[in-house]
Amino acid sequence: MDALTLQTAAGAPVTAVAGTFALFALFLSLTAHIAARNVLGDVELKKAFAVGPVPAAIAVVFTTFGWNSFVALALALGLDFGFVKFLYGRSNRLSAYVVTIHFVVSVLLGLVLFGLSAILMTAPF
């Protein structure tokens, strides 16, 4: 609890942490839907909204407390696999493929959005 207190005392209000979590969960839900749609075909959007917040919550908690990011990544991928398998009802192999595509799409789209953000922030106006 000390790390959370220090982070909020340093100027990051709870609403900023909650907003970061919400945007990251929305981003991961979007990429989960893209991955599931590309692998499985026509799928329901609401299932992706159940998958996205799980890795986002892990990222926020592990970052807040300064825990090992490799453990966070492994846990996030494992829980992502569990949620995809449960929600979409597919085999282990197909669920692992969806999770792999979800990871790749998230990294690629994140890099593109971060790059665009960096370019726009440094652009002269």
Short mmCIF file of C-alpha atoms in Angstrom, two decimals:
data_model
loop_
_atom_site.label_atom_id
_atom_site.label_comp_id
_atom_site.label_asym_id
_atom_site.label_seq_id
_atom_site.Cartn_x
_atom_site.Cartn_y
_atom_site.Cartn_z
CA MET A 1 0.00 0.00 0.00
CA ASP A 2 3.00 2.25 0.53
CA ALA A 3 3.82 2.44 -3.21
CA LEU A 4 0.27 3.47 -4.03
CA THR A 5 0.37 6.15 -1.35
CA LEU A 6 3.69 7.45 -2.63
CA GLN A 7 2.46 7.54 -6.21
CA THR A 8 -0.71 9.42 -5.39
CA ALA A 9 1.13 11.75 -3.02
CA ALA A 10 3.63 12.62 -5.75
CA GLY A 11 0.94 14.26 -7.83
CA ALA A 12 -0.85 11.44 -9.64
CA PRO A 13 -4.45 11.64 -8.41
CA VAL A 14 -6.52 8.50 -8.19
CA THR A 15 -8.58 9.70 -11.15
CA ALA A 16 -5.43 9.77 -13.30
CA VAL A 17 -4.64 6.16 -12.40
CA ALA A 18 -8.26 5.15 -13.01
CA GLY A 19 -8.27 7.00 -16.34
CA THR A 20 -5.04 5.31 -17.38
CA PHE A 21 -6.50 1.93 -16.48
CA ALA A 22 -9.73 2.66 -18.37
CA LEU A 23 -7.97 3.81 -21.54
CA PHE A 24 -5.54 0.87 -21.44
CA ALA A 25 -8.44 -1.56 -20.87
CA LEU A 26 -10.31 -0.03 -23.81
CA PHE A 27 -7.20 -0.28 -26.00
CA LEU A 28 -6.64 -3.94 -25.02
CA SER A 29 -10.32 -4.72 -25.59
CA LEU A 30 -10.06 -3.26 -29.08
CA THR A 31 -6.94 -5.27 -29.89
CA ALA A 32 -8.52 -8.42 -28.38
CA HIS A 33 -11.51 -7.99 -30.67
CA ILE A 34 -9.25 -7.44 -33.69
CA ALA A 35 -7.30 -10.60 -32.84
CA ALA A 36 -10.38 -12.74 -32.21
CA ARG A 37 -12.08 -11.47 -35.34
CA ASN A 38 -9.04 -12.21 -37.51
CA VAL A 39 -8.57 -15.71 -36.09
CA LEU A 40 -12.12 -16.85 -35.34
CA GLY A 41 -14.19 -14.86 -37.82
CA ASP A 42 -17.36 -13.08 -36.71
CA VAL A 43 -17.32 -12.78 -32.90
CA GLU A 44 -19.25 -10.72 -30.38
CA LEU A 45 -17.70 -7.41 -29.35
CA LYS A 46 -18.85 -7.73 -25.74
CA LYS A 47 -16.56 -10.74 -25.19
CA ALA A 48 -13.55 -8.56 -25.99
CA PHE A 49 -14.65 -6.09 -23.32
CA ALA A 50 -14.29 -8.91 -20.79
CA VAL A 51 -10.80 -9.82 -22.02
CA GLY A 52 -9.23 -6.34 -22.18
CA PRO A 53 -9.45 -5.18 -18.55
CA VAL A 54 -7.62 -8.25 -17.20
CA PRO A 55 -4.14 -7.51 -18.61
CA ALA A 56 -4.74 -3.79 -18.02
CA ALA A 57 -5.40 -4.41 -14.32
CA ILE A 58 -2.27 -6.55 -14.06
CA ALA A 59 -0.20 -3.83 -15.72
CA VAL A 60 -1.53 -1.11 -13.41
CA VAL A 61 -1.05 -3.16 -10.23
CA PHE A 62 2.45 -4.39 -11.12
CA THR A 63 3.53 -0.90 -12.20
CA THR A 64 2.07 0.73 -9.09
CA PHE A 65 3.91 -1.56 -6.73
CA GLY A 66 7.09 -1.77 -8.83
CA TRP A 67 6.94 -5.52 -9.23
CA ASN A 68 8.77 -7.51 -11.92
CA SER A 69 7.44 -6.70 -15.39
CA PHE A 70 8.32 -10.13 -16.80
CA VAL A 71 6.14 -11.77 -14.16
CA ALA A 72 3.38 -9.30 -15.06
CA LEU A 73 3.69 -10.14 -18.75
CA ALA A 74 3.58 -13.88 -18.08
CA LEU A 75 0.59 -13.51 -15.77
CA ALA A 76 -1.22 -11.24 -18.23
CA LEU A 77 -0.68 -13.66 -21.11
CA GLY A 78 -1.77 -16.61 -18.97
CA LEU A 79 -4.96 -14.92 -17.81
CA ASP A 80 -5.59 -13.63 -21.33
CA PHE A 81 -5.38 -17.24 -22.51
CA GLY A 82 -7.77 -18.37 -19.79
CA PHE A 83 -10.33 -15.69 -20.57
CA VAL A 84 -10.13 -16.28 -24.34
CA LYS A 85 -10.52 -20.04 -23.87
CA PHE A 86 -13.46 -19.60 -21.48
CA LEU A 87 -15.31 -16.85 -23.37
CA TYR A 88 -14.86 -18.11 -26.91
CA GLY A 89 -14.95 -21.84 -26.06
CA ARG A 90 -12.15 -22.88 -28.40
CA SER A 91 -9.35 -25.44 -28.15
CA ASN A 92 -6.08 -24.72 -26.36
CA ARG A 93 -4.22 -24.37 -29.63
CA LEU A 94 -6.70 -21.94 -31.16
CA SER A 95 -6.92 -19.95 -27.92
CA ALA A 96 -3.12 -19.69 -27.80
CA TYR A 97 -3.15 -18.47 -31.38
CA VAL A 98 -5.72 -15.78 -30.53
CA VAL A 99 -3.61 -14.67 -27.54
CA THR A 100 -0.47 -14.55 -29.71
CA ILE A 101 -2.22 -12.42 -32.30
CA HIS A 102 -3.65 -10.24 -29.50
CA PHE A 103 -0.13 -9.67 -28.17
CA VAL A 104 1.28 -8.86 -31.62
CA VAL A 105 -1.58 -6.52 -32.55
CA SER A 106 -1.31 -4.75 -29.18
CA VAL A 107 2.43 -4.20 -29.56
CA LEU A 108 2.21 -3.05 -33.18
CA LEU A 109 -0.76 -0.74 -32.69
CA GLY A 110 0.79 0.60 -29.49
CA LEU A 111 4.05 1.37 -31.28
CA VAL A 112 2.24 3.14 -34.10
CA LEU A 113 0.11 5.21 -31.72
CA PHE A 114 3.11 6.05 -29.54
CA GLY A 115 5.13 7.03 -32.62
CA LEU A 116 2.34 9.26 -33.89
CA SER A 117 2.01 10.81 -30.46
CA ALA A 118 5.75 11.49 -30.27
CA ILE A 119 5.74 13.05 -33.74
CA LEU A 120 2.76 15.25 -32.93
CA MET A 121 4.24 16.36 -29.61
CA THR A 122 7.47 17.47 -31.28
CA ALA A 123 5.85 19.09 -34.31
CA PRO A 124 6.25 22.85 -34.54
CA PHE A 125 2.98 24.73 -34.53
#
